[in-house]
């Protein structure tokens, strides 16, 4: 019974980690796209040659 309980706890833990991971991924993508727009605005305002920057940002 104890082993079965541990297994169900383990499955619940993995499931919650999965949800947290997807939430983190979504937040990460959202914040990254927001910051790319911000950086593009800054680069356009200062009219810097942004070729080396754009490669870094896309990764």
JSON list of N, CA and C in Angstrom, two decimals:
[
{"chain": "A", "resi": 1, "resn": "UNK", "atom": "N", "xyz": [0.84, -1.22, 0.00]},
{"chain": "A", "resi": 1, "resn": "UNK", "atom": "CA", "xyz": [0.00, 0.00, 0.00]},
{"chain": "A", "resi": 1, "resn": "UNK", "atom": "C", "xyz": [0.87, 1.26, 0.00]},
{"chain": "A", "resi": 2, "resn": "UNK", "atom": "N", "xyz": [1.95, 1.20, 0.77]},
{"chain": "A", "resi": 2, "resn": "UNK", "atom": "CA", "xyz": [2.85, 2.35, 0.85]},
{"chain": "A", "resi": 2, "resn": "UNK", "atom": "C", "xyz": [3.50, 2.65, -0.50]},
{"chain": "A", "resi": 3, "resn": "UNK", "atom": "N", "xyz": [3.90, 1.58, -1.20]},
{"chain": "A", "resi": 3, "resn": "UNK", "atom": "CA", "xyz": [4.54, 1.77, -2.51]},
{"chain": "A", "resi": 3, "resn": "UNK", "atom": "C", "xyz": [3.54, 2.36, -3.50]},
{"chain": "A", "resi": 4, "resn": "UNK", "atom": "N", "xyz": [2.31, 1.87, -3.43]},
{"chain": "A", "resi": 4, "resn": "UNK", "atom": "CA", "xyz": [1.28, 2.41, -4.34]},
{"chain": "A", "resi": 4, "resn": "UNK", "atom": "C", "xyz": [1.04, 3.89, -4.06]},
{"chain": "A", "resi": 5, "resn": "UNK", "atom": "N", "xyz": [1.03, 4.26, -2.78]},
{"chain": "A", "resi": 5, "resn": "UNK", "atom": "CA", "xyz": [0.84, 5.65, -2.40]},
{"chain": "A", "resi": 5, "resn": "UNK", "atom": "C", "xyz": [1.99, 6.51, -2.91]},
{"chain": "A", "resi": 6, "resn": "UNK", "atom": "N", "xyz": [3.21, 6.01, -2.77]},
{"chain": "A", "resi": 6, "resn": "UNK", "atom": "CA", "xyz": [4.38, 6.73, -3.27]},
{"chain": "A", "resi": 6, "resn": "UNK", "atom": "C", "xyz": [4.30, 6.92, -4.77]},
{"chain": "A", "resi": 7, "resn": "UNK", "atom": "N", "xyz": [3.84, 5.89, -5.47]},
{"chain": "A", "resi": 7, "resn": "UNK", "atom": "CA", "xyz": [3.74, 5.96, -6.93]},
{"chain": "A", "resi": 7, "resn": "UNK", "atom": "C", "xyz": [2.74, 7.03, -7.34]},
{"chain": "A", "resi": 8, "resn": "UNK", "atom": "N", "xyz": [1.60, 7.06, -6.68]},
{"chain": "A", "resi": 8, "resn": "UNK", "atom": "CA", "xyz": [0.58, 8.06, -7.04]},
{"chain": "A", "resi": 8, "resn": "UNK", "atom": "C", "xyz": [1.09, 9.47, -6.72]},
{"chain": "A", "resi": 9, "resn": "UNK", "atom": "N", "xyz": [1.84, 9.62, -5.62]},
{"chain": "A", "resi": 9, "resn": "UNK", "atom": "CA", "xyz": [2.43, 10.93, -5.31]},
{"chain": "A", "resi": 9, "resn": "UNK", "atom": "C", "xyz": [3.41, 11.34, -6.40]},
{"chain": "A", "resi": 10, "resn": "UNK", "atom": "N", "xyz": [4.20, 10.36, -6.85]},
{"chain": "A", "resi": 10, "resn": "UNK", "atom": "CA", "xyz": [5.20, 10.62, -7.89]},
{"chain": "A", "resi": 10, "resn": "UNK", "atom": "C", "xyz": [4.52, 11.06, -9.19]},
{"chain": "A", "resi": 11, "resn": "UNK", "atom": "N", "xyz": [3.44, 10.35, -9.57]},
{"chain": "A", "resi": 11, "resn": "UNK", "atom": "CA", "xyz": [2.70, 10.70, -10.78]},
{"chain": "A", "resi": 11, "resn": "UNK", "atom": "C", "xyz": [2.11, 12.10, -10.65]},
{"chain": "A", "resi": 12, "resn": "UNK", "atom": "N", "xyz": [1.54, 12.41, -9.49]},
{"chain": "A", "resi": 12, "resn": "UNK", "atom": "CA", "xyz": [0.97, 13.75, -9.27]},
{"chain": "A", "resi": 12, "resn": "UNK", "atom": "C", "xyz": [2.05, 14.82, -9.38]},
{"chain": "A", "resi": 13, "resn": "UNK", "atom": "N", "xyz": [3.24, 14.51, -8.84]},
{"chain": "A", "resi": 13, "resn": "UNK", "atom": "CA", "xyz": [4.35, 15.45, -8.89]},
{"chain": "A", "resi": 13, "resn": "UNK", "atom": "C", "xyz": [4.75, 15.73, -10.33]},
{"chain": "A", "resi": 14, "resn": "UNK", "atom": "N", "xyz": [4.91, 14.66, -11.12]},
{"chain": "A", "resi": 14, "resn": "UNK", "atom": "CA", "xyz": [5.28, 14.82, -12.54]},
{"chain": "A", "resi": 14, "resn": "UNK", "atom": "C", "xyz": [4.23, 15.63, -13.27]},
{"chain": "A", "resi": 15, "resn": "UNK", "atom": "N", "xyz": [2.95, 15.33, -12.99]},
{"chain": "A", "resi": 15, "resn": "UNK", "atom": "CA", "xyz": [1.86, 16.02, -13.67]},
{"chain": "A", "resi": 15, "resn": "UNK", "atom": "C", "xyz": [1.89, 17.52, -13.35]},
{"chain": "A", "resi": 16, "resn": "UNK", "atom": "N", "xyz": [2.10, 17.84, -12.08]},
{"chain": "A", "resi": 16, "resn": "UNK", "atom": "CA", "xyz": [2.14, 19.25, -11.69]},
{"chain": "A", "resi": 16, "resn": "UNK", "atom": "C", "xyz": [3.37, 19.94, -12.29]},
{"chain": "A", "resi": 17, "resn": "UNK", "atom": "N", "xyz": [4.49, 19.22, -12.36]},
{"chain": "A", "resi": 17, "resn": "UNK", "atom": "CA", "xyz": [5.68, 19.79, -12.99]},
{"chain": "A", "resi": 17, "resn": "UNK", "atom": "C", "xyz": [5.41, 20.08, -14.46]},
{"chain": "A", "resi": 18, "resn": "UNK", "atom": "N", "xyz": [4.68, 19.15, -15.12]},
{"chain": "A", "resi": 18, "resn": "UNK", "atom": "CA", "xyz": [4.36, 19.34, -16.53]},
{"chain": "A", "resi": 18, "resn": "UNK", "atom": "C", "xyz": [3.54, 20.61, -16.72]},
{"chain": "A", "resi": 19, "resn": "UNK", "atom": "N", "xyz": [2.54, 20.79, -15.86]},
{"chain": "A", "resi": 19, "resn": "UNK", "atom": "CA", "xyz": [1.69, 21.99, -15.96]},
{"chain": "A", "resi": 19, "resn": "UNK", "atom": "C", "xyz": [2.54, 23.24, -15.72]},
{"chain": "A", "resi": 20, "resn": "UNK", "atom": "N", "xyz": [3.38, 23.18, -14.69]},
{"chain": "A", "resi": 20, "resn": "UNK", "atom": "CA", "xyz": [4.25, 24.32, -14.39]},
{"chain": "A", "resi": 20, "resn": "UNK", "atom": "C", "xyz": [5.18, 24.61, -15.57]},
{"chain": "A", "resi": 21, "resn": "UNK", "atom": "N", "xyz": [5.68, 23.55, -16.19]},
{"chain": "A", "resi": 21, "resn": "UNK", "atom": "CA", "xyz": [6.60, 23.72, -17.31]},
{"chain": "A", "resi": 21, "resn": "UNK", "atom": "C", "xyz": [5.91, 24.42, -18.48]},
{"chain": "A", "resi": 22, "resn": "UNK", "atom": "N", "xyz": [4.67, 23.96, -18.79]},
{"chain": "A", "resi": 22, "resn": "UNK", "atom": "CA", "xyz": [3.97, 24.58, -19.90]},
{"chain": "A", "resi": 22, "resn": "UNK", "atom": "C", "xyz": [3.61, 26.04, -19.58]},
{"chain": "A", "resi": 23, "resn": "UNK", "atom": "N", "xyz": [3.24, 26.29, -18.33]},
{"chain": "A", "resi": 23, "resn": "UNK", "atom": "CA", "xyz": [2.94, 27.66, -17.93]},
{"chain": "A", "resi": 23, "resn": "UNK", "atom": "C", "xyz": [4.20, 28.53, -18.06]},
{"chain": "A", "resi": 24, "resn": "UNK", "atom": "N", "xyz": [5.33, 27.98, -17.62]},
{"chain": "A", "resi": 24, "resn": "UNK", "atom": "CA", "xyz": [6.59, 28.70, -17.72]},
{"chain": "A", "resi": 24, "resn": "UNK", "atom": "C", "xyz": [6.95, 28.94, -19.18]},
{"chain": "A", "resi": 25, "resn": "UNK", "atom": "N", "xyz": [6.75, 27.92, -20.01]},
{"chain": "A", "resi": 25, "resn": "UNK", "atom": "CA", "xyz": [7.05, 28.05, -21.44]},
{"chain": "A", "resi": 25, "resn": "UNK", "atom": "C", "xyz": [6.21, 29.16, -22.07]},
{"chain": "A", "resi": 26, "resn": "UNK", "atom": "N", "xyz": [4.92, 29.16, -21.74]},
{"chain": "A", "resi": 26, "resn": "UNK", "atom": "CA", "xyz": [4.03, 30.18, -22.29]},
{"chain": "A", "resi": 26, "resn": "UNK", "atom": "C", "xyz": [4.46, 31.57, -21.84]},
{"chain": "A", "resi": 27, "resn": "UNK", "atom": "N", "xyz": [4.75, 31.71, -20.55]},
{"chain": "A", "resi": 27, "resn": "UNK", "atom": "CA", "xyz": [5.19, 33.01, -20.03]},
{"chain": "A", "resi": 27, "resn": "UNK", "atom": "C", "xyz": [6.50, 33.43, -20.67]},
{"chain": "A", "resi": 28, "resn": "UNK", "atom": "N", "xyz": [7.40, 32.47, -20.84]},
{"chain": "A", "resi": 28, "resn": "UNK", "atom": "CA", "xyz": [8.71, 32.75, -21.43]},
{"chain": "A", "resi": 28, "resn": "UNK", "atom": "C", "xyz": [8.55, 33.26, -22.86]},
{"chain": "A", "resi": 29, "resn": "UNK", "atom": "N", "xyz": [7.72, 32.57, -23.64]},
{"chain": "A", "resi": 29, "resn": "UNK", "atom": "CA", "xyz": [7.50, 32.97, -25.04]},
{"chain": "A", "resi": 29, "resn": "UNK", "atom": "C", "xyz": [6.85, 34.35, -25.09]},
{"chain": "A", "resi": 30, "resn": "UNK", "atom": "N", "xyz": [5.86, 34.56, -24.20]},
{"chain": "A", "resi": 30, "resn": "UNK", "atom": "CA", "xyz": [5.15, 35.84, -24.18]},
{"chain": "A", "resi": 30, "resn": "UNK", "atom": "C", "xyz": [6.09, 36.98, -23.83]},
{"chain": "A", "resi": 31, "resn": "UNK", "atom": "N", "xyz": [6.89, 36.79, -22.77]},
{"chain": "A", "resi": 31, "resn": "UNK", "atom": "CA", "xyz": [7.79, 37.85, -22.34]},
{"chain": "A", "resi": 31, "resn": "UNK", "atom": "C", "xyz": [8.91, 38.07, -23.37]},
{"chain": "A", "resi": 32, "resn": "UNK", "atom": "N", "xyz": [9.32, 36.98, -24.03]},
{"chain": "A", "resi": 32, "resn": "UNK", "atom": "CA", "xyz": [10.38, 37.11, -25.03]},
{"chain": "A", "resi": 32, "resn": "UNK", "atom": "C", "xyz": [9.89, 37.92, -26.22]},
{"chain": "A", "resi": 33, "resn": "UNK", "atom": "N", "xyz": [8.67, 37.65, -26.68]},
{"chain": "A", "resi": 33, "resn": "UNK", "atom": "CA", "xyz": [8.15, 38.40, -27.83]},
{"chain": "A", "resi": 33, "resn": "UNK", "atom": "C", "xyz": [7.96, 39.86, -27.46]},
{"chain": "A", "resi": 34, "resn": "UNK", "atom": "N", "xyz": [7.55, 40.11, -26.20]},
{"chain": "A", "resi": 34, "resn": "UNK", "atom": "CA", "xyz": [7.40, 41.48, -25.74]},
{"chain": "A", "resi": 34, "resn": "UNK", "atom": "C", "xyz": [8.75, 42.19, -25.73]},
{"chain": "A", "resi": 35, "resn": "UNK", "atom": "N", "xyz": [9.77, 41.52, -25.20]},
{"chain": "A", "resi": 35, "resn": "UNK", "atom": "CA", "xyz": [11.09, 42.15, -25.11]},
{"chain": "A", "resi": 35, "resn": "UNK", "atom": "C", "xyz": [11.71, 42.34, -26.49]},
{"chain": "A", "resi": 36, "resn": "UNK", "atom": "N", "xyz": [11.42, 41.43, -27.43]},
{"chain": "A", "resi": 36, "resn": "UNK", "atom": "CA", "xyz": [11.94, 41.62, -28.80]},
{"chain": "A", "resi": 36, "resn": "UNK", "atom": "C", "xyz": [11.38, 42.91, -29.39]},
{"chain": "A", "resi": 37, "resn": "UNK", "atom": "N", "xyz": [10.08, 43.14, -29.18]},
{"chain": "A", "resi": 37, "resn": "UNK", "atom": "CA", "xyz": [9.49, 44.38, -29.70]},
{"chain": "A", "resi": 37, "resn": "UNK", "atom": "C", "xyz": [10.11, 45.60, -29.04]},
{"chain": "A", "resi": 38, "resn": "UNK", "atom": "N", "xyz": [10.36, 45.50, -27.73]},
{"chain": "A", "resi": 38, "resn": "UNK", "atom": "CA", "xyz": [11.00, 46.61, -27.01]},
{"chain": "A", "resi": 38, "resn": "UNK", "atom": "C", "xyz": [12.40, 46.86, -27.58]},
{"chain": "A", "resi": 39, "resn": "UNK", "atom": "N", "xyz": [13.17, 45.78, -27.76]},
{"chain": "A", "resi": 39, "resn": "UNK", "atom": "CA", "xyz": [14.54, 45.92, -28.24]},
{"chain": "A", "resi": 39, "resn": "UNK", "atom": "C", "xyz": [14.54, 46.49, -29.66]},
{"chain": "A", "resi": 40, "resn": "UNK", "atom": "N", "xyz": [13.59, 46.03, -30.48]},
{"chain": "A", "resi": 40, "resn": "UNK", "atom": "CA", "xyz": [13.51, 46.57, -31.84]},
{"chain": "A", "resi": 40, "resn": "UNK", "atom": "C", "xyz": [13.21, 48.06, -31.82]},
{"chain": "A", "resi": 41, "resn": "UNK", "atom": "N", "xyz": [12.33, 48.47, -30.92]},
{"chain": "A", "resi": 41, "resn": "UNK", "atom": "CA", "xyz": [12.04, 49.90, -30.80]},
{"chain": "A", "resi": 41, "resn": "UNK", "atom": "C", "xyz": [13.30, 50.67, -30.43]},
{"chain": "A", "resi": 42, "resn": "UNK", "atom": "N", "xyz": [14.03, 50.15, -29.45]},
{"chain": "A", "resi": 42, "resn": "UNK", "atom": "CA", "xyz": [15.24, 50.85, -28.99]},
{"chain": "A", "resi": 42, "resn": "UNK", "atom": "C", "xyz": [16.26, 50.92, -30.13]},
{"chain": "A", "resi": 43, "resn": "UNK", "atom": "N", "xyz": [16.41, 49.79, -30.86]},
{"chain": "A", "resi": 43, "resn": "UNK", "atom": "CA", "xyz": [17.38, 49.77, -31.96]},
{"chain": "A", "resi": 43, "resn": "UNK", "atom": "C", "xyz": [16.96, 50.73, -33.07]},
{"chain": "A", "resi": 44, "resn": "UNK", "atom": "N", "xyz": [15.67, 50.80, -33.35]},
{"chain": "A", "resi": 44, "resn": "UNK", "atom": "CA", "xyz": [15.19, 51.72, -34.38]},
{"chain": "A", "resi": 44, "resn": "UNK", "atom": "C", "xyz": [15.39, 53.17, -33.94]},
{"chain": "A", "resi": 45, "resn": "UNK", "atom": "N", "xyz": [15.15, 53.43, -32.66]},
{"chain": "A", "resi": 45, "resn": "UNK", "atom": "CA", "xyz": [15.31, 54.80, -32.17]},
{"chain": "A", "resi": 45, "resn": "UNK", "atom": "C", "xyz": [16.76, 55.25, -32.25]},
{"chain": "A", "resi": 46, "resn": "UNK", "atom": "N", "xyz": [17.67, 54.36, -31.90]},
{"chain": "A", "resi": 46, "resn": "UNK", "atom": "CA", "xyz": [19.09, 54.74, -31.92]},
{"chain": "A", "resi": 46, "resn": "UNK", "atom": "C", "xyz": [19.73, 54.46, -33.27]},
{"chain": "A", "resi": 47, "resn": "UNK", "atom": "N", "xyz": [18.96, 53.84, -34.17]},
{"chain": "A", "resi": 47, "resn": "UNK", "atom": "CA", "xyz": [19.42, 53.51, -35.52]},
{"chain": "A", "resi": 47, "resn": "UNK", "atom": "C", "xyz": [20.78, 52.82, -35.51]},
{"chain": "A", "resi": 48, "resn": "UNK", "atom": "N", "xyz": [20.88, 51.79, -34.65]},
{"chain": "A", "resi": 48, "resn": "UNK", "atom": "CA", "xyz": [22.10, 50.98, -34.60]},
{"chain": "A", "resi": 48, "resn": "UNK", "atom": "C", "xyz": [21.97, 49.87, -35.63]},
{"chain": "A", "resi": 49, "resn": "UNK", "atom": "N", "xyz": [23.08, 49.46, -36.19]},
{"chain": "A", "resi": 49, "resn": "UNK", "atom": "CA", "xyz": [23.06, 48.31, -37.08]},
{"chain": "A", "resi": 49, "resn": "UNK", "atom": "C", "xyz": [22.77, 47.06, -36.24]},
{"chain": "A", "resi": 50, "resn": "UNK", "atom": "N", "xyz": [21.57, 46.46, -36.42]},
{"chain": "A", "resi": 50, "resn": "UNK", "atom": "CA", "xyz": [21.11, 45.43, -35.49]},
{"chain": "A", "resi": 50, "resn": "UNK", "atom": "C", "xyz": [21.27, 44.02, -36.03]},
{"chain": "A", "resi": 51, "resn": "UNK", "atom": "N", "xyz": [22.13, 43.81, -37.04]},
{"chain": "A", "resi": 51, "resn": "UNK", "atom": "CA", "xyz": [22.31, 42.45, -37.55]},
{"chain": "A", "resi": 51, "resn": "UNK", "atom": "C", "xyz": [22.87, 41.49, -36.50]},
{"chain": "A", "resi": 52, "resn": "UNK", "atom": "N", "xyz": [23.95, 41.82, -35.78]},
{"chain": "A", "resi": 52, "resn": "UNK", "atom": "CA", "xyz": [24.42, 40.88, -34.76]},
{"chain": "A", "resi": 52, "resn": "UNK", "atom": "C", "xyz": [23.41, 40.68, -33.64]},
{"chain": "A", "resi": 53, "resn": "UNK", "atom": "N", "xyz": [22.63, 41.74, -33.35]},
{"chain": "A", "resi": 53, "resn": "UNK", "atom": "CA", "xyz": [21.63, 41.63, -32.28]},
{"chain": "A", "resi": 53, "resn": "UNK", "atom": "C", "xyz": [20.49, 40.70, -32.68]},
{"chain": "A", "resi": 54, "resn": "UNK", "atom": "N", "xyz": [20.01, 40.83, -33.90]},
{"chain": "A", "resi": 54, "resn": "UNK", "atom": "CA", "xyz": [18.84, 40.06, -34.32]},
{"chain": "A", "resi": 54, "resn": "UNK", "atom": "C", "xyz": [19.11, 38.56, -34.27]},
{"chain": "A", "resi": 55, "resn": "UNK", "atom": "N", "xyz": [20.33, 38.16, -34.59]},
{"chain": "A", "resi": 55, "resn": "UNK", "atom": "CA", "xyz": [20.66, 36.73, -34.51]},
{"chain": "A", "resi": 55, "resn": "UNK", "atom": "C", "xyz": [20.59, 36.24, -33.07]},
{"chain": "A", "resi": 56, "resn": "UNK", "atom": "N", "xyz": [21.04, 37.04, -32.14]},
{"chain": "A", "resi": 56, "resn": "UNK", "atom": "CA", "xyz": [21.00, 36.65, -30.74]},
{"chain": "A", "resi": 56, "resn": "UNK", "atom": "C", "xyz": [19.57, 36.57, -30.23]},
{"chain": "A", "resi": 57, "resn": "UNK", "atom": "N", "xyz": [18.75, 37.52, -30.64]},
{"chain": "A", "resi": 57, "resn": "UNK", "atom": "CA", "xyz": [17.39, 37.60, -30.10]},
{"chain": "A", "resi": 57, "resn": "UNK", "atom": "C", "xyz": [16.54, 36.44, -30.59]},
{"chain": "A", "resi": 58, "resn": "UNK", "atom": "N", "xyz": [16.73, 36.02, -31.83]},
{"chain": "A", "resi": 58, "resn": "UNK", "atom": "CA", "xyz": [15.87, 34.97, -32.40]},
{"chain": "A", "resi": 58, "resn": "UNK", "atom": "C", "xyz": [16.13, 33.63, -31.73]},
{"chain": "A", "resi": 59, "resn": "UNK", "atom": "N", "xyz": [17.36, 33.38, -31.31]},
{"chain": "A", "resi": 59, "resn": "UNK", "atom": "CA", "xyz": [17.72, 32.08, -30.70]},
{"chain": "A", "resi": 59, "resn": "UNK", "atom": "C", "xyz": [16.87, 31.84, -29.46]}
]
